[in-house]
Short mmCIF file of C-alpha atoms in Angstrom, two decimals:
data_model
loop_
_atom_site.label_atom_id
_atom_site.label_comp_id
_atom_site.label_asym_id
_atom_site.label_seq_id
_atom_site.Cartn_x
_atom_site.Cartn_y
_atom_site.Cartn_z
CA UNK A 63 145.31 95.78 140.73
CA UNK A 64 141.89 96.33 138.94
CA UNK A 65 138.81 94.31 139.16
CA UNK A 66 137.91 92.44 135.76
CA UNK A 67 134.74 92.67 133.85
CA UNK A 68 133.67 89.36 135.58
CA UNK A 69 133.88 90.75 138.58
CA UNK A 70 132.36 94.20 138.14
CA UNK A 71 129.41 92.14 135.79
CA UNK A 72 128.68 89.98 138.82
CA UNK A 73 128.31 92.86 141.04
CA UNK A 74 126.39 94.37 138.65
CA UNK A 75 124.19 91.42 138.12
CA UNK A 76 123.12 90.45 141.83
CA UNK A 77 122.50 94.11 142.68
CA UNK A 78 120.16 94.50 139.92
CA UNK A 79 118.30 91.37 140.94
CA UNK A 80 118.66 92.32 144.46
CA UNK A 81 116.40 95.93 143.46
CA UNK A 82 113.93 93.37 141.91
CA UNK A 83 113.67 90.55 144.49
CA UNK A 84 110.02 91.64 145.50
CA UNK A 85 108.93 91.00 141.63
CA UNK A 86 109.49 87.31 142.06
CA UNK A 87 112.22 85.94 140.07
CA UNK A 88 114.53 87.39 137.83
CA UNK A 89 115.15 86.52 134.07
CA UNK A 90 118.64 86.91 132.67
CA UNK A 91 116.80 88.40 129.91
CA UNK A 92 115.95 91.16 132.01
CA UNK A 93 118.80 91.93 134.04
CA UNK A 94 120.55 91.56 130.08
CA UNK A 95 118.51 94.23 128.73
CA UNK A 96 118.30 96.93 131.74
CA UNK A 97 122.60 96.42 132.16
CA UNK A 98 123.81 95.71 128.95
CA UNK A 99 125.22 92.51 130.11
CA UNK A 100 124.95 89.71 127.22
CA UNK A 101 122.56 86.92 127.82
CA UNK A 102 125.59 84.43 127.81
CA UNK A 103 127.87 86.18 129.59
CA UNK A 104 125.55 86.30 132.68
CA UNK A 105 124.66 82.32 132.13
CA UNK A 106 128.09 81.85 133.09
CA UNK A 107 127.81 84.44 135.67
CA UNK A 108 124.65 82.77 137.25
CA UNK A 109 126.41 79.42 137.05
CA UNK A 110 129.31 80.15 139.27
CA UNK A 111 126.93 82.16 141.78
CA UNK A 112 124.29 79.06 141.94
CA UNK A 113 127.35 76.59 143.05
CA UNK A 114 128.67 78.70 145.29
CA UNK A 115 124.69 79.27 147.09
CA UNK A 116 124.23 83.00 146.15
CA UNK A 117 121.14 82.44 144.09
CA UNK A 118 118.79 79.83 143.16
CA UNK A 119 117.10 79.65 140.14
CA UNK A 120 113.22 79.07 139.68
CA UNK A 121 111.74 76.70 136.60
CA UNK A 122 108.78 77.37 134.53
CA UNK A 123 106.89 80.13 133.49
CA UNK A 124 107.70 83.29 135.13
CA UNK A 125 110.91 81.79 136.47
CA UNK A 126 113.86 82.98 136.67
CA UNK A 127 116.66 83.79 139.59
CA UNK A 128 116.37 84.83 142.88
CA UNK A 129 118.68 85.58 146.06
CA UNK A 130 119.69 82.24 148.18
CA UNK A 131 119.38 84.79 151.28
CA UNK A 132 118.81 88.45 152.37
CA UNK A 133 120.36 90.86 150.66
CA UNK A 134 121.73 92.33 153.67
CA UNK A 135 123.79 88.81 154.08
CA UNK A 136 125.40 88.74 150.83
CA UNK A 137 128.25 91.00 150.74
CA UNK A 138 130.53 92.18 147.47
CA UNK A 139 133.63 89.93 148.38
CA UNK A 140 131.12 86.93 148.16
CA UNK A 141 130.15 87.88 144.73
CA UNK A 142 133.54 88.55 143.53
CA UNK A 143 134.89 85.40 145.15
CA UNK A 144 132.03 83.46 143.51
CA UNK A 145 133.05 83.90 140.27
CA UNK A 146 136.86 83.02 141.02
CA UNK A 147 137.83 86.70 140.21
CA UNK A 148 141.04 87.42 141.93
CA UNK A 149 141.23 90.59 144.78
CA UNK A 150 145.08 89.52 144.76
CA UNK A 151 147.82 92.66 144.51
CA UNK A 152 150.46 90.29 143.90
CA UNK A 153 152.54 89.81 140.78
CA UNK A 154 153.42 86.12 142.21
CA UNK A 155 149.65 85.30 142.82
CA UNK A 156 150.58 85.34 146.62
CA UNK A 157 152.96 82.26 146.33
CA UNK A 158 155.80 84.55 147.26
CA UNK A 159 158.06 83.23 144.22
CA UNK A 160 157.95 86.87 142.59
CA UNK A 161 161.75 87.29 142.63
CA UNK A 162 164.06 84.43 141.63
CA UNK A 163 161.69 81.65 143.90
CA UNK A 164 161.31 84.50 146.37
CA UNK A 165 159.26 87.06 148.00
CA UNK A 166 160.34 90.64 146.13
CA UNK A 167 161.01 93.66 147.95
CA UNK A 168 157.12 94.53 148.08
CA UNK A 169 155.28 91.53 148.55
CA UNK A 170 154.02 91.86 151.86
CA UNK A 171 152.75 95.46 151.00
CA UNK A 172 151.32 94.05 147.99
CA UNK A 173 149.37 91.15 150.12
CA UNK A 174 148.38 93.91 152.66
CA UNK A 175 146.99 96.00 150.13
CA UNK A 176 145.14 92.78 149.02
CA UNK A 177 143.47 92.23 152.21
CA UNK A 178 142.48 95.48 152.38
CA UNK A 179 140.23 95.53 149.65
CA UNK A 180 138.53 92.14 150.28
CA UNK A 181 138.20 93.36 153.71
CA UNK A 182 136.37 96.49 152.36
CA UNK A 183 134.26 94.25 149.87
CA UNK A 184 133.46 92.20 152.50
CA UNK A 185 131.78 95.08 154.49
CA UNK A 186 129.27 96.25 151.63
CA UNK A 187 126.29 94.26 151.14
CA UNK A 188 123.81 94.68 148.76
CA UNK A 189 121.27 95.98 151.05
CA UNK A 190 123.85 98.65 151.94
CA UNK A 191 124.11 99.76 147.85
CA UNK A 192 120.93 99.66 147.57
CA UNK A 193 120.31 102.02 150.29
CA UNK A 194 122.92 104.30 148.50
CA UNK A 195 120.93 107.57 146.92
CA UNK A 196 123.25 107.20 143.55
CA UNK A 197 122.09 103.59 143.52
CA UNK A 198 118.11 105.01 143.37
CA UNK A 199 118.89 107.07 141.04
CA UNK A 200 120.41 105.17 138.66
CA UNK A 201 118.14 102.30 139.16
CA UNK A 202 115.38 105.00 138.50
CA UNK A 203 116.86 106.30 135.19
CA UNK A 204 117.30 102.91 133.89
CA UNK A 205 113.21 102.33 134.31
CA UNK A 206 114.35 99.76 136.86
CA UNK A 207 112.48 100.18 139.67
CA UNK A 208 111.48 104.06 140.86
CA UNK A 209 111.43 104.62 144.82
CA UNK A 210 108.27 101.96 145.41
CA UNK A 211 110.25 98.63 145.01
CA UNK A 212 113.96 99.82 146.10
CA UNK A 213 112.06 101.18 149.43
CA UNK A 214 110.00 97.44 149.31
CA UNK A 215 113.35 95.98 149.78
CA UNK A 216 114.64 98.26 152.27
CA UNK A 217 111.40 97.61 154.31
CA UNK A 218 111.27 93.72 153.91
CA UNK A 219 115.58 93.75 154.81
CA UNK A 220 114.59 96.22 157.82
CA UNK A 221 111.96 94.05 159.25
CA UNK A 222 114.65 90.94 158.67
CA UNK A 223 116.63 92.33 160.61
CA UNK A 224 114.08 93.09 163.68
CA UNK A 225 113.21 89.83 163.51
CA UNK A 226 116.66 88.73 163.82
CA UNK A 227 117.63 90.59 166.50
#
């Protein structure tokens, strides 16, 4: 099983606008340039992530995108599943037709193994990769951010959080 470029480009995309979300909003233009993403590639991106409430996009000058909600509420397996990219181990797509109209030898391992990973998606959220010191680095190289805004975010998502609880 491997994760597709969609999938890996959407992740890509909403953690990059997640490091920005104190800026305002985000322009594909800039999230293009900083990951190396094409502008058109992440319209279609954005497109699937709007409908399915994971951002919201802002008109007018200095618009752009923004999160729909905390970044410590949106979790990888929502991204992935946004963009209708498939998690699934399966050869039959989990019908259970991969053998002559029947489950093969392996299918059940095979859906296992597939729950398994969405289950592990499902328990990083972008608040948690951004917390990540490879993540700050990174983000630092690529003139993203330095510490100031990544620990912005971790302050605003820590005081969510209190709040919440």
């Amino acid at each position: 099983m491997r994760l597709t470029t969609k999938g890996r480009y959407a992740v890509t995309a909403m953690l990059d606008l997640a490091i920005h979300a104190q800026q305002g909003p985000v322009s594909l233009n800039d999230i293009s340039g900083r990951q190396g993403i094409s502008l058109s590639y992440l319209e279609q991106l954005f497109a699937k992530l709007r409908r399915n409430g994971l951002v919201a996009s802002v008109r007018g000058p200095g618009g752009g995108y923004r999160l729909s909600r905390e970044s410590a509420q949106i979790n990888v397996a929502d991204i992935v599943d946004a963009v209708n990219e498939s998690m699934d181990a399966t050869r039959c797509n989990r019908r259970g037709d991969c053998q002559d109209g029947q489950p093969c030898l392996t299918h059940h391992l095979w859906l296992d193994l597939s729950d398994q990973i969405h289950d592990f998606l499902s328990g990083i959220t972008l608040s948690g990769l951004i917390e990540r010191e490879e993540i700050r680095l990174i983000a630092e190289r690529q003139g993203q951010s330095g510490s100031n805004r990544i620990q912005a975010v971790e302050e605003t998502e820590q005081e969510s959080q209190a709040q919440s609880a």
